[in-house]
Short mmCIF file of C-alpha atoms and ligand atoms in Angstrom, two decimals:
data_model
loop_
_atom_site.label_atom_id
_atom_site.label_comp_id
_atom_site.label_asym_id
_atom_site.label_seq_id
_atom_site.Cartn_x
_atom_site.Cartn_y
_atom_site.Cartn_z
CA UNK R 1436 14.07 -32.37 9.29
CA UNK R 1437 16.55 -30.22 7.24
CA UNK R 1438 18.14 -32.15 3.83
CA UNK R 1439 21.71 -30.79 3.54
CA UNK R 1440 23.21 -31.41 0.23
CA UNK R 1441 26.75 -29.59 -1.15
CA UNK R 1442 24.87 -26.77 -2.34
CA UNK R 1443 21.53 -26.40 -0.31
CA UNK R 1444 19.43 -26.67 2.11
CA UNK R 1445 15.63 -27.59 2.02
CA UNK R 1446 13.51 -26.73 5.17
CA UNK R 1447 9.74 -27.23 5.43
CA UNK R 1448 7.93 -24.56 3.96
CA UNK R 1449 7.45 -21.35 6.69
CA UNK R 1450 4.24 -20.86 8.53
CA UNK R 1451 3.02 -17.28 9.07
CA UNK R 1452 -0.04 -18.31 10.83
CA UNK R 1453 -1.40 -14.69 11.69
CA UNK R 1454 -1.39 -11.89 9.44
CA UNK R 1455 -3.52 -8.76 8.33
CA UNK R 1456 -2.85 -8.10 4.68
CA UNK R 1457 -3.92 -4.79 4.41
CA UNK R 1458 -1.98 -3.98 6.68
CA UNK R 1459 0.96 -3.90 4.79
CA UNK R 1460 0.01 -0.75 2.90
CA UNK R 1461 0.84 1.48 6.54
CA UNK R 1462 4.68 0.12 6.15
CA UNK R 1463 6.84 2.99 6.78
CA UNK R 1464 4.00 5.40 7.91
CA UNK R 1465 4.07 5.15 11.45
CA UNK R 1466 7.50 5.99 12.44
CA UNK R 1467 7.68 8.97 13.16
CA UNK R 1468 7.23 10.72 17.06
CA UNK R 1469 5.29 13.89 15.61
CA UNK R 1470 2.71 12.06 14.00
CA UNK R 1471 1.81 8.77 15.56
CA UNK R 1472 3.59 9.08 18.94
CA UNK R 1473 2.14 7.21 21.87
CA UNK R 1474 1.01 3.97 21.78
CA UNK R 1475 -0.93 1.39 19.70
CA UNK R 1476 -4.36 2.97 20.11
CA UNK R 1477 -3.03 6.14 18.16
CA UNK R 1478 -0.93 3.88 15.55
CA UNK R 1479 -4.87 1.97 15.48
CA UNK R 1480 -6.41 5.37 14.01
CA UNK R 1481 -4.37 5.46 11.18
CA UNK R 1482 -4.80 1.28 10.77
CA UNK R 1483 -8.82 2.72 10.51
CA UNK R 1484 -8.19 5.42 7.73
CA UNK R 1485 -7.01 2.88 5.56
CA UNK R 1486 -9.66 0.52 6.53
CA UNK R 1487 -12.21 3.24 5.12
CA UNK R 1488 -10.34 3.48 1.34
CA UNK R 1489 -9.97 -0.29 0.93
CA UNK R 1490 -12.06 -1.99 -2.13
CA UNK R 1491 -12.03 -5.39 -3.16
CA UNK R 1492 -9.77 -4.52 -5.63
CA UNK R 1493 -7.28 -2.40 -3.32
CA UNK R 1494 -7.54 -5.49 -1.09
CA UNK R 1495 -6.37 -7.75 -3.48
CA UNK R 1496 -3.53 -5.64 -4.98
CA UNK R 1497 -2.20 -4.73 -1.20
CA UNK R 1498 -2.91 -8.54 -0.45
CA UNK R 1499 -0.94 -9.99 -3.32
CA UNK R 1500 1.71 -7.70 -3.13
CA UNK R 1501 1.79 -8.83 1.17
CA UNK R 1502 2.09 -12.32 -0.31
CA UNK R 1503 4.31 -12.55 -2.91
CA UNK R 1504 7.09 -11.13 -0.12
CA UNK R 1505 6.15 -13.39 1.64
CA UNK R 1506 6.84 -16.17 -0.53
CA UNK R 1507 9.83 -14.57 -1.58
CA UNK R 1508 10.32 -15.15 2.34
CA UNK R 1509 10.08 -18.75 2.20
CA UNK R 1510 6.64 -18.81 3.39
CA UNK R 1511 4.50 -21.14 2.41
CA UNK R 1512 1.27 -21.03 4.45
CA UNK R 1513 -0.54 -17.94 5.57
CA UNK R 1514 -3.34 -17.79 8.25
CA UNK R 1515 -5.24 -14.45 7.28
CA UNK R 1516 -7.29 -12.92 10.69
CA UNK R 1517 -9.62 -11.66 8.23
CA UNK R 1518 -11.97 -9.01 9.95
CA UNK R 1519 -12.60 -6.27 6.65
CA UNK R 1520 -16.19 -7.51 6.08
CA UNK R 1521 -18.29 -4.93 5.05
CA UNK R 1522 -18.61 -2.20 2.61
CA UNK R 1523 -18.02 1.39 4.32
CA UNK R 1524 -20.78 2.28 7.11
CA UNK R 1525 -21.14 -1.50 7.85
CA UNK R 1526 -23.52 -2.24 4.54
CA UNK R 1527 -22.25 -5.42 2.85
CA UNK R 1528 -21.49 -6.38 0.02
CA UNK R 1529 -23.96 -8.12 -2.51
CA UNK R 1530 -22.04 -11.30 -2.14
CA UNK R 1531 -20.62 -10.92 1.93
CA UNK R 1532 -17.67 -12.75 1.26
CA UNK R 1533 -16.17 -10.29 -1.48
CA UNK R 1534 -13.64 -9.07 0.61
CA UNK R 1535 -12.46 -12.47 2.02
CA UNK R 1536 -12.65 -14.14 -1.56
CA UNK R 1537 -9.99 -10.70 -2.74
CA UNK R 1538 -7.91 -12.10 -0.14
CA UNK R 1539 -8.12 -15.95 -0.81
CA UNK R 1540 -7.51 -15.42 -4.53
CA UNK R 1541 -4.38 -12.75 -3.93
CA UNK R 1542 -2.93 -16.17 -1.93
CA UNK R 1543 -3.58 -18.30 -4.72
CA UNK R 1544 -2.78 -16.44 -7.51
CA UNK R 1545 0.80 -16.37 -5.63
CA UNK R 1546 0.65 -19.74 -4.90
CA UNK R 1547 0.89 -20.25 -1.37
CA UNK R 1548 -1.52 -22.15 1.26
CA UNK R 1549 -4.31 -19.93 2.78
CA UNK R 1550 -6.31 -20.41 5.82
CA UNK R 1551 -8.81 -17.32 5.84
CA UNK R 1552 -10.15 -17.00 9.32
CA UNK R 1553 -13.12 -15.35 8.86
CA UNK R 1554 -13.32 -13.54 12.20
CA UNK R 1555 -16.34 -12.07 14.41
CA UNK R 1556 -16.29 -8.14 15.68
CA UNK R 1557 -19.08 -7.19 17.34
CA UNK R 1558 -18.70 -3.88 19.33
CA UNK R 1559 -16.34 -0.87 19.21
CA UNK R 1560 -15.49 -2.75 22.69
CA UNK R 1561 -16.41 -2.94 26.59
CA UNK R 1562 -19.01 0.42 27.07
CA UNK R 1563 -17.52 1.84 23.64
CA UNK R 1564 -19.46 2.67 20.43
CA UNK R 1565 -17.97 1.83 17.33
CA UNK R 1566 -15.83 4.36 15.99
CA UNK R 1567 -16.68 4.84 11.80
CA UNK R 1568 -13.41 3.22 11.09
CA UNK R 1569 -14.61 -0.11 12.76
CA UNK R 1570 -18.40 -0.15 10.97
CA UNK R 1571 -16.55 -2.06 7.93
CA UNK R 1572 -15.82 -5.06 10.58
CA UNK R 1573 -19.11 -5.18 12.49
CA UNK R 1574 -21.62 -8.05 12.34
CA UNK R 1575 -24.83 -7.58 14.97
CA UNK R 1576 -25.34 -11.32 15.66
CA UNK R 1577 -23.52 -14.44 15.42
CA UNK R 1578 -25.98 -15.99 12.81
CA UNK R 1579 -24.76 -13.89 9.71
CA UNK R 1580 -20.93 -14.52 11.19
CA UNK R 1581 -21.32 -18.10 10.57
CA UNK R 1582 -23.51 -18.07 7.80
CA UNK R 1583 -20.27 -16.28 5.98
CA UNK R 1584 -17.99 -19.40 7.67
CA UNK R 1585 -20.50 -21.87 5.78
CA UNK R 1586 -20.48 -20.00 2.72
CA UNK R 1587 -16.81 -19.91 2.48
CA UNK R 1588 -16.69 -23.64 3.69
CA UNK R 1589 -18.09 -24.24 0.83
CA UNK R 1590 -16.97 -22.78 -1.59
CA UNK R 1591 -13.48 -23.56 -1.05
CA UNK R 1592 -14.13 -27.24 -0.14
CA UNK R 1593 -12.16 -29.02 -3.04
CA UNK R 1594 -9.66 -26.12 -3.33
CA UNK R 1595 -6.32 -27.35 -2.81
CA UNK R 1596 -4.56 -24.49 -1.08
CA UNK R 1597 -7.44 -22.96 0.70
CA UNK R 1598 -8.86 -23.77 4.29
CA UNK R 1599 -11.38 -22.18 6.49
CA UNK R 1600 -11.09 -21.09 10.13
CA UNK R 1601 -12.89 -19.10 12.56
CA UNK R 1602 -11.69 -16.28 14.86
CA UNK R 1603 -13.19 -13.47 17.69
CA UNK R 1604 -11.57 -10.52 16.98
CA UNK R 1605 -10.87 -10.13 21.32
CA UNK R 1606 -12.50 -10.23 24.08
CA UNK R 1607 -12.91 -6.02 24.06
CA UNK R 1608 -14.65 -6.76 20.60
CA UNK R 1609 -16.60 -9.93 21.08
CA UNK R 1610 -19.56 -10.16 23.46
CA UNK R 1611 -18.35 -13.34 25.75
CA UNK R 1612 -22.26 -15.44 24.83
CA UNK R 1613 -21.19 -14.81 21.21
CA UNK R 1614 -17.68 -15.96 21.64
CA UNK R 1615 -18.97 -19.33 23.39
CA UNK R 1616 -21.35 -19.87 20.57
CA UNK R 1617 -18.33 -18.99 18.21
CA UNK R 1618 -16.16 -21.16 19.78
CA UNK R 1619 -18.70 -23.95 20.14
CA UNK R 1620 -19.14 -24.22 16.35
CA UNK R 1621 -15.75 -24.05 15.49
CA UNK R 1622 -15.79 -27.13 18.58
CA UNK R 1623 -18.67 -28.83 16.34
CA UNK R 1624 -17.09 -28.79 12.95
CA UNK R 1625 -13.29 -29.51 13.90
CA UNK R 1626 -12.76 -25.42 12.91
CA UNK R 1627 -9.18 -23.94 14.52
CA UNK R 1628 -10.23 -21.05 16.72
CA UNK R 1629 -8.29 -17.70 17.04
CA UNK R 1630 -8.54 -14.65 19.33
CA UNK R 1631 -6.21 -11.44 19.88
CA UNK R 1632 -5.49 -12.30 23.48
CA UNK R 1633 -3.59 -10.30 26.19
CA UNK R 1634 -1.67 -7.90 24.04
CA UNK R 1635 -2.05 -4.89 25.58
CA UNK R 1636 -2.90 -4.01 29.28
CA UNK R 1637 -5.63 -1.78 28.58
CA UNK R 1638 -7.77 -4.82 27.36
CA UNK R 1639 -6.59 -6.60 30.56
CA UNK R 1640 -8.23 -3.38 32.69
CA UNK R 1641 -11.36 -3.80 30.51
CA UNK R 1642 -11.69 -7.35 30.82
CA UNK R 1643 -11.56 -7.47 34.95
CA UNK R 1644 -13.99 -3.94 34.32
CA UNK R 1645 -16.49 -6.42 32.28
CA UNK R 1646 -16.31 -10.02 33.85
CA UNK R 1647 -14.06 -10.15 36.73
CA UNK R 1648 -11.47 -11.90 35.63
CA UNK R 1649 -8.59 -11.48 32.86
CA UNK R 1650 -9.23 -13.13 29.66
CA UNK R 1651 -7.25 -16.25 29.91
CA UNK R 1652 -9.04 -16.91 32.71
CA UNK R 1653 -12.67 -15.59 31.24
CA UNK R 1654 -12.10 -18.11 28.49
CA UNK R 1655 -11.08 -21.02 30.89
CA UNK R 1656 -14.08 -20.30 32.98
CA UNK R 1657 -15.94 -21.00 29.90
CA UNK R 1658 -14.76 -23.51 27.99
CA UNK R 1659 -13.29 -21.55 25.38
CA UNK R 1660 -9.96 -22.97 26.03
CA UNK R 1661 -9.02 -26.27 23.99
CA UNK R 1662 -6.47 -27.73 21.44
CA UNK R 1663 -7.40 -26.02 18.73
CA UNK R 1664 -7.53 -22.57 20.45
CA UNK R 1665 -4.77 -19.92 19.12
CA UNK R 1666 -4.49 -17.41 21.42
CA UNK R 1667 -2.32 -14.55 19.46
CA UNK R 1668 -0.08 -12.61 21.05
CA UNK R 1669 -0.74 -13.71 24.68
CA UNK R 1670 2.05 -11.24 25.73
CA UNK R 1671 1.07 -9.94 29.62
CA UNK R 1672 -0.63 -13.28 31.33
CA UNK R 1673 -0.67 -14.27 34.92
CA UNK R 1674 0.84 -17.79 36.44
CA UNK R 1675 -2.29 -19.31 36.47
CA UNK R 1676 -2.95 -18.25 32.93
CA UNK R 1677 -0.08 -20.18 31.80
CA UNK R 1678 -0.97 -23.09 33.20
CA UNK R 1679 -4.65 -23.01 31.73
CA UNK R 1680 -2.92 -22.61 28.42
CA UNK R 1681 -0.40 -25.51 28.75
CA UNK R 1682 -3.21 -27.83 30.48
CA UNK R 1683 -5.52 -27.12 27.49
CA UNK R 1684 -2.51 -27.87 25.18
CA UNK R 1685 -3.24 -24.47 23.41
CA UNK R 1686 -1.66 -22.66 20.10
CA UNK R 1687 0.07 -19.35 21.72
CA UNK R 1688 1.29 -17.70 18.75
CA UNK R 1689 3.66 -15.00 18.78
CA UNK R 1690 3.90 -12.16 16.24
CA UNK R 1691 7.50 -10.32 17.57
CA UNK R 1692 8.55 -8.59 14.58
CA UNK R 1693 4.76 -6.44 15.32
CA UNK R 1694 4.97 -7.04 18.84
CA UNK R 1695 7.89 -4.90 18.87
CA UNK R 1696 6.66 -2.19 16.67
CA UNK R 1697 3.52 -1.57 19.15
CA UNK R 1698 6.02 -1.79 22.20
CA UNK R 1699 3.48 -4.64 23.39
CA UNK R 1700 5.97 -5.88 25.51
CA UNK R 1701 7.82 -9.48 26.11
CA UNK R 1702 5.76 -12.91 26.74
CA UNK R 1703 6.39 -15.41 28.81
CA UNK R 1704 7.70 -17.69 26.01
CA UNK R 1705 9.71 -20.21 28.21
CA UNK R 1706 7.17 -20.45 30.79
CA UNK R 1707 4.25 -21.55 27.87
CA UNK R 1708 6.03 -23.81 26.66
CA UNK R 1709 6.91 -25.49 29.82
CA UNK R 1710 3.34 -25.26 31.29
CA UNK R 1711 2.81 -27.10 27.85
CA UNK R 1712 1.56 -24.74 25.23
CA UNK R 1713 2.32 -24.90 21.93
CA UNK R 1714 4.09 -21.65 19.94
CA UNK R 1715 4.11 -20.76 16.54
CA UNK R 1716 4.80 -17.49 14.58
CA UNK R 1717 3.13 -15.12 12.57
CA UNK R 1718 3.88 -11.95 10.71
CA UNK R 1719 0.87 -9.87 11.83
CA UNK R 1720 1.02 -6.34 10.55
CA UNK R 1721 3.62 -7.33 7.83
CA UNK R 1722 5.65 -3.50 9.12
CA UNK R 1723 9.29 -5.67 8.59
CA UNK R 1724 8.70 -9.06 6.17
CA UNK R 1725 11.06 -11.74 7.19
CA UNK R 1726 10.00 -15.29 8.09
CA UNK R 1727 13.01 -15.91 9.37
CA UNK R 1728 13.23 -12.75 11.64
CA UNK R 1729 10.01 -13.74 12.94
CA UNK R 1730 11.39 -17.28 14.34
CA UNK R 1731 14.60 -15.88 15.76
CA UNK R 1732 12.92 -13.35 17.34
CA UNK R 1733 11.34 -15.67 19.60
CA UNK R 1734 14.48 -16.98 21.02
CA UNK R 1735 16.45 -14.00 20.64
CA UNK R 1736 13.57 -11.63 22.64
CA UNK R 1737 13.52 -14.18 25.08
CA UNK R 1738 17.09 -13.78 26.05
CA UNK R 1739 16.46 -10.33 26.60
CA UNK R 1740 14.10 -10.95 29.06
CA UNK R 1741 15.52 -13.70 30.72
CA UNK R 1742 19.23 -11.89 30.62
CA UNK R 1743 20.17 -15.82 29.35
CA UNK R 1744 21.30 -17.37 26.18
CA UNK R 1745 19.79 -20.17 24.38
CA UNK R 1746 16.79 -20.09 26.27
CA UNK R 1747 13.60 -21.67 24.23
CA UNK R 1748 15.48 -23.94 22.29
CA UNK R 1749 17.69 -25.10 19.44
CA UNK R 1750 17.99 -23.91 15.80
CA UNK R 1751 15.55 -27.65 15.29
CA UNK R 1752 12.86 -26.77 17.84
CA UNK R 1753 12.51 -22.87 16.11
CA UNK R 1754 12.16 -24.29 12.92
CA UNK R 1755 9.59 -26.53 14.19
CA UNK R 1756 7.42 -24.11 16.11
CA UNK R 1757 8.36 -21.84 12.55
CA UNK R 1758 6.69 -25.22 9.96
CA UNK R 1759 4.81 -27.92 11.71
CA UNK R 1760 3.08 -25.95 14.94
CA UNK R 1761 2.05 -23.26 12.78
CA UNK R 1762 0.38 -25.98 10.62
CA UNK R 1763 -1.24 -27.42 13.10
CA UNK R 1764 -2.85 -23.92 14.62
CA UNK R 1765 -4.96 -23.86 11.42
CA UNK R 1766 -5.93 -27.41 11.03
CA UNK R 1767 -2.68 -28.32 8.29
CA UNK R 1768 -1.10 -30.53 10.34
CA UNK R 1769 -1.23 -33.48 7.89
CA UNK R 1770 0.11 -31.67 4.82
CA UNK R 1771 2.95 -29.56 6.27
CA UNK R 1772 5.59 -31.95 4.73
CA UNK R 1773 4.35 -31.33 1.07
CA UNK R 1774 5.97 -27.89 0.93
CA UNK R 1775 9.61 -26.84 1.26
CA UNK R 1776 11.75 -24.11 1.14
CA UNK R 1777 15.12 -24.47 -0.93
CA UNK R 1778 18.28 -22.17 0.10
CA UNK R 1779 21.55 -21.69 -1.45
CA UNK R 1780 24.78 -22.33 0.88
CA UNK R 1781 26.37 -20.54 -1.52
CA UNK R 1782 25.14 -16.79 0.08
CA UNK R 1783 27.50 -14.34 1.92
CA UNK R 1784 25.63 -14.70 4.90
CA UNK R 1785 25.98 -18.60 5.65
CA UNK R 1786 28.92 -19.30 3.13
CA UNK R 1787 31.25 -21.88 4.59
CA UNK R 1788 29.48 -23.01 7.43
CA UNK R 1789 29.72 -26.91 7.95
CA UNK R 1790 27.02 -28.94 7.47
CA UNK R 1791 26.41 -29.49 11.39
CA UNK R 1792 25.86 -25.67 11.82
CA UNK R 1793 24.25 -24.92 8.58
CA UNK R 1794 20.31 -24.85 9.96
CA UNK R 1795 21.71 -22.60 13.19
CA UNK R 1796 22.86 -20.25 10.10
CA UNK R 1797 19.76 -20.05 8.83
CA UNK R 1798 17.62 -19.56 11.53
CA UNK R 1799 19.58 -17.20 13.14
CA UNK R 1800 20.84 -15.07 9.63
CA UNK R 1801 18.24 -16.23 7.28
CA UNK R 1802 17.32 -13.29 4.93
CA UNK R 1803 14.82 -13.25 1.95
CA UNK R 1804 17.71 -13.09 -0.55
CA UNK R 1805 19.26 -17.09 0.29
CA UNK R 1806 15.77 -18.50 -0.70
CA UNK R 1807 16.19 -19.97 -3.77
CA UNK R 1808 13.05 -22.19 -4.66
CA UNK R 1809 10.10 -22.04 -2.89
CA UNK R 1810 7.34 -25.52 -3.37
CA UNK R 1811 3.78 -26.07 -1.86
CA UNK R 1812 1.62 -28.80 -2.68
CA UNK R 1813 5.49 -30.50 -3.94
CA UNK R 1814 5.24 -27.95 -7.06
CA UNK R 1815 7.61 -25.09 -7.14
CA UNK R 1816 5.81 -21.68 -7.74
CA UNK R 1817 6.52 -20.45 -10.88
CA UNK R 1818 4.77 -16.86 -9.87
CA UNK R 1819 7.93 -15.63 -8.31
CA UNK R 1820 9.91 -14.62 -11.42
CA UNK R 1821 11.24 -10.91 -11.33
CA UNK R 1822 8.71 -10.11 -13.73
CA UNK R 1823 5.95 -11.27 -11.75
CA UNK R 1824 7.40 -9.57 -8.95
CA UNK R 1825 7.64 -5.83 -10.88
CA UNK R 1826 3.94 -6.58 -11.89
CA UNK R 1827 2.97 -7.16 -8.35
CA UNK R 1828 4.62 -3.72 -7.29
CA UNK R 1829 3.93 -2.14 -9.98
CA UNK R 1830 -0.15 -2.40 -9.26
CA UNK R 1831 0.42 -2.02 -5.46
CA UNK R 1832 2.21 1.65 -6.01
CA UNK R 1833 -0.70 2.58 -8.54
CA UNK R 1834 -3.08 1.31 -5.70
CA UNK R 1835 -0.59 3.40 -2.76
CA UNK R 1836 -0.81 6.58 -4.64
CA UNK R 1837 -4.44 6.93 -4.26
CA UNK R 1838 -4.63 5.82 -0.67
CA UNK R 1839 -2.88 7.30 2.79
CA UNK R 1840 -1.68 10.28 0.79
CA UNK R 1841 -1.21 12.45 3.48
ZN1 ZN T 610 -3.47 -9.19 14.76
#
């Protein structure tokens, strides 16, 4: 898959298949014991304090900024769990897809490949009201929810670089009637279909509270469970579980680099896989931006929790699940080839490695700084210069000073 020459290396382009953009403007805030000790419920309030000073213009200057490092990154494809709908107290916007169009064109204005997954949030979750924080993501019925997929459908048919796919924000968030008529549409049209599954225990608790069963299960039980599915995170599952995601040949796609950050705890990487299920990566809350990070981590967390080395797979198989599986999770999986990453062998952190161990090298050191050329669509992006870059940052820290100042 790799093409070695004397001075570089050219991978496929990198796949960060599940990401919040705004996200990235919390980055360095949420360190620290005194204020946001705990857990990810109290790191969540200050996720919703941003949430309430975000415009569409804020979104796109926090979103390009998220992308462009990206890129710098070697990534090449981003799948954007979009679920910032509405204007604050839930009323939206004129046109209901301002928010996910800031997004769309802060991806193509950098130049990289964009699935928006316009995702569904329909409660504050099980026997909870919605907090104020959460009105901007609520829709009350599944009607306007798709009526936004259509809309964007549409108007991003002929656009090169931008796809559509549909998403339930969880099963704590998502009614399960409205998920199966979710789910069924995205069945209908061919749509990839993405949930926040099994992160966190608490939504395990709530889940056997509500329906009996825990949510692998739930969505097993009704049909929610196929191909396309992307379950995201899918960190604490039972046995069973794993086999209903292998049988269904299901996306599990792992986010460690956040996973870590919310202490969500290991998943049962080698066992998906072997049950059948198909893993890719994503960069999630975008609190440490490294593509390659994010595929090492996979391996590399694994042998902590196995107490073994080499334990998912070679340097070839991570760079797969890294490019082509995370494709394939949002419905790219015949245009994956058309974009490439190009790094230098002439870096201090792979120098002199033969060309038998060069792609080990890079998956297990890679760093931002070895990417040299970065090409979607077989063009190279010319929006990566260092004066691009300074204008980037230089709108994101007029946008930071005026947001999350305390
Ligand atoms: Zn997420």
């Amino acid at each position: 898959m790799p093409k070695i020459t004397k001075d570089k290396i050219t991978i496929p382009g990198l796949a960060s298949v599940h990401s919040h953009a705004f996200q990235r403007a919390m980055r360095g805030r949420t360190q620290r014991q005194a204020l946001h000790a705990g857990s990810f419920w109290s790191w969540r309030g200050l996720m919703y304090q941003l949430v309430e000073q975000l415009d569409p213009e804020r979104m796109y200057t926090i979103a390009k900024l998220a992308y462009t490092e990206m890129a710098l990154s070697g990534v090449t494809l981003v799948g954007e769990f979009h679920y910032v709908h509405h204007q604050n107290g839930g009323i939206p916007y004129d046109n209901r897809t301002e928010l996910a169009d800031a997004v769309i064109r802060a991806a193509t204005d950098v130049g990289i490949r964009i699935c928006l997954i316009r995702t569904a949030y329909m409660r504050g979750g099980y026997q909870q009201e919605a907090t104020a924080g959460q009105q901007r993501f609520i829709d009350p019925n599944t009607d306007l929810i798709l009526q936004d997929v259509e809309t964007l459908r549409q108007k991003y048919a002929d656009h090169p670089l931008v796809n559509i796919g549909l998403a339930a924000h969880s099963i704590r968030t998502v009614p399960l009637e409205a998920n199966k008529d979710l789910s069924d549409y995205a069945t209908l049209h061919s749509l990839p279909f993405h949930m926040h599954v099994c992160e966190q225990r608490r939504e395990l608790e709530e889940s056997v509270a509500e329906h009996g069963v825990t949510p692998i299960q739930l969505l097993a039980d009704h049909g929610i469970l196929n191909d396309r599915f992307v379950g995201v995170h899918s960190t604490h599952l039972t046995k069973n579980e794993i086999k209903l995601l292998g049988e269904a040949k299901a996306f599990v796609n792992i986010c460690r680099t956040t996973e870590r950050d919310l202490g969500d705890g290991l998943p049962p990487v080698t066992e998906l896989i072997e049950a059948g299920a198909r893993l890719n990566v994503g960069i999630d809350s975008h609190c440490c931006e490294n593509a390659f990070e994010e595929i090492r981590a996979v391996e590399n967390d694994e042998r902590s929790r196995l107490e073994a080395r080499t334990v998912v797979g070679n340097a070839d198989f991570l760079l797969d699940m890294g490019t082509r599986q995370g494709y394939a999770s949002v419905g790219l999986k015949d245009v994956w080839e058309k974009d490439s990453v190009t790094i230098t062998r002439d870096h201090i952190a792979i120098a002199g490695l033969p060309d038998e161990y060069l792609l080990d090298g890079v998956i297990y050191n890679g760093l931002p700084s070895m990417v040299e050329q970065v090409s979607v669509d077989q063009k190279v992006l010319k929006n990566l210069q260092p004066e691009d870059v300074a204008r980037t940052q230089a709108d994101y820290v007029k946008v930071l000073k005026n947001i999350l100042s305390s």
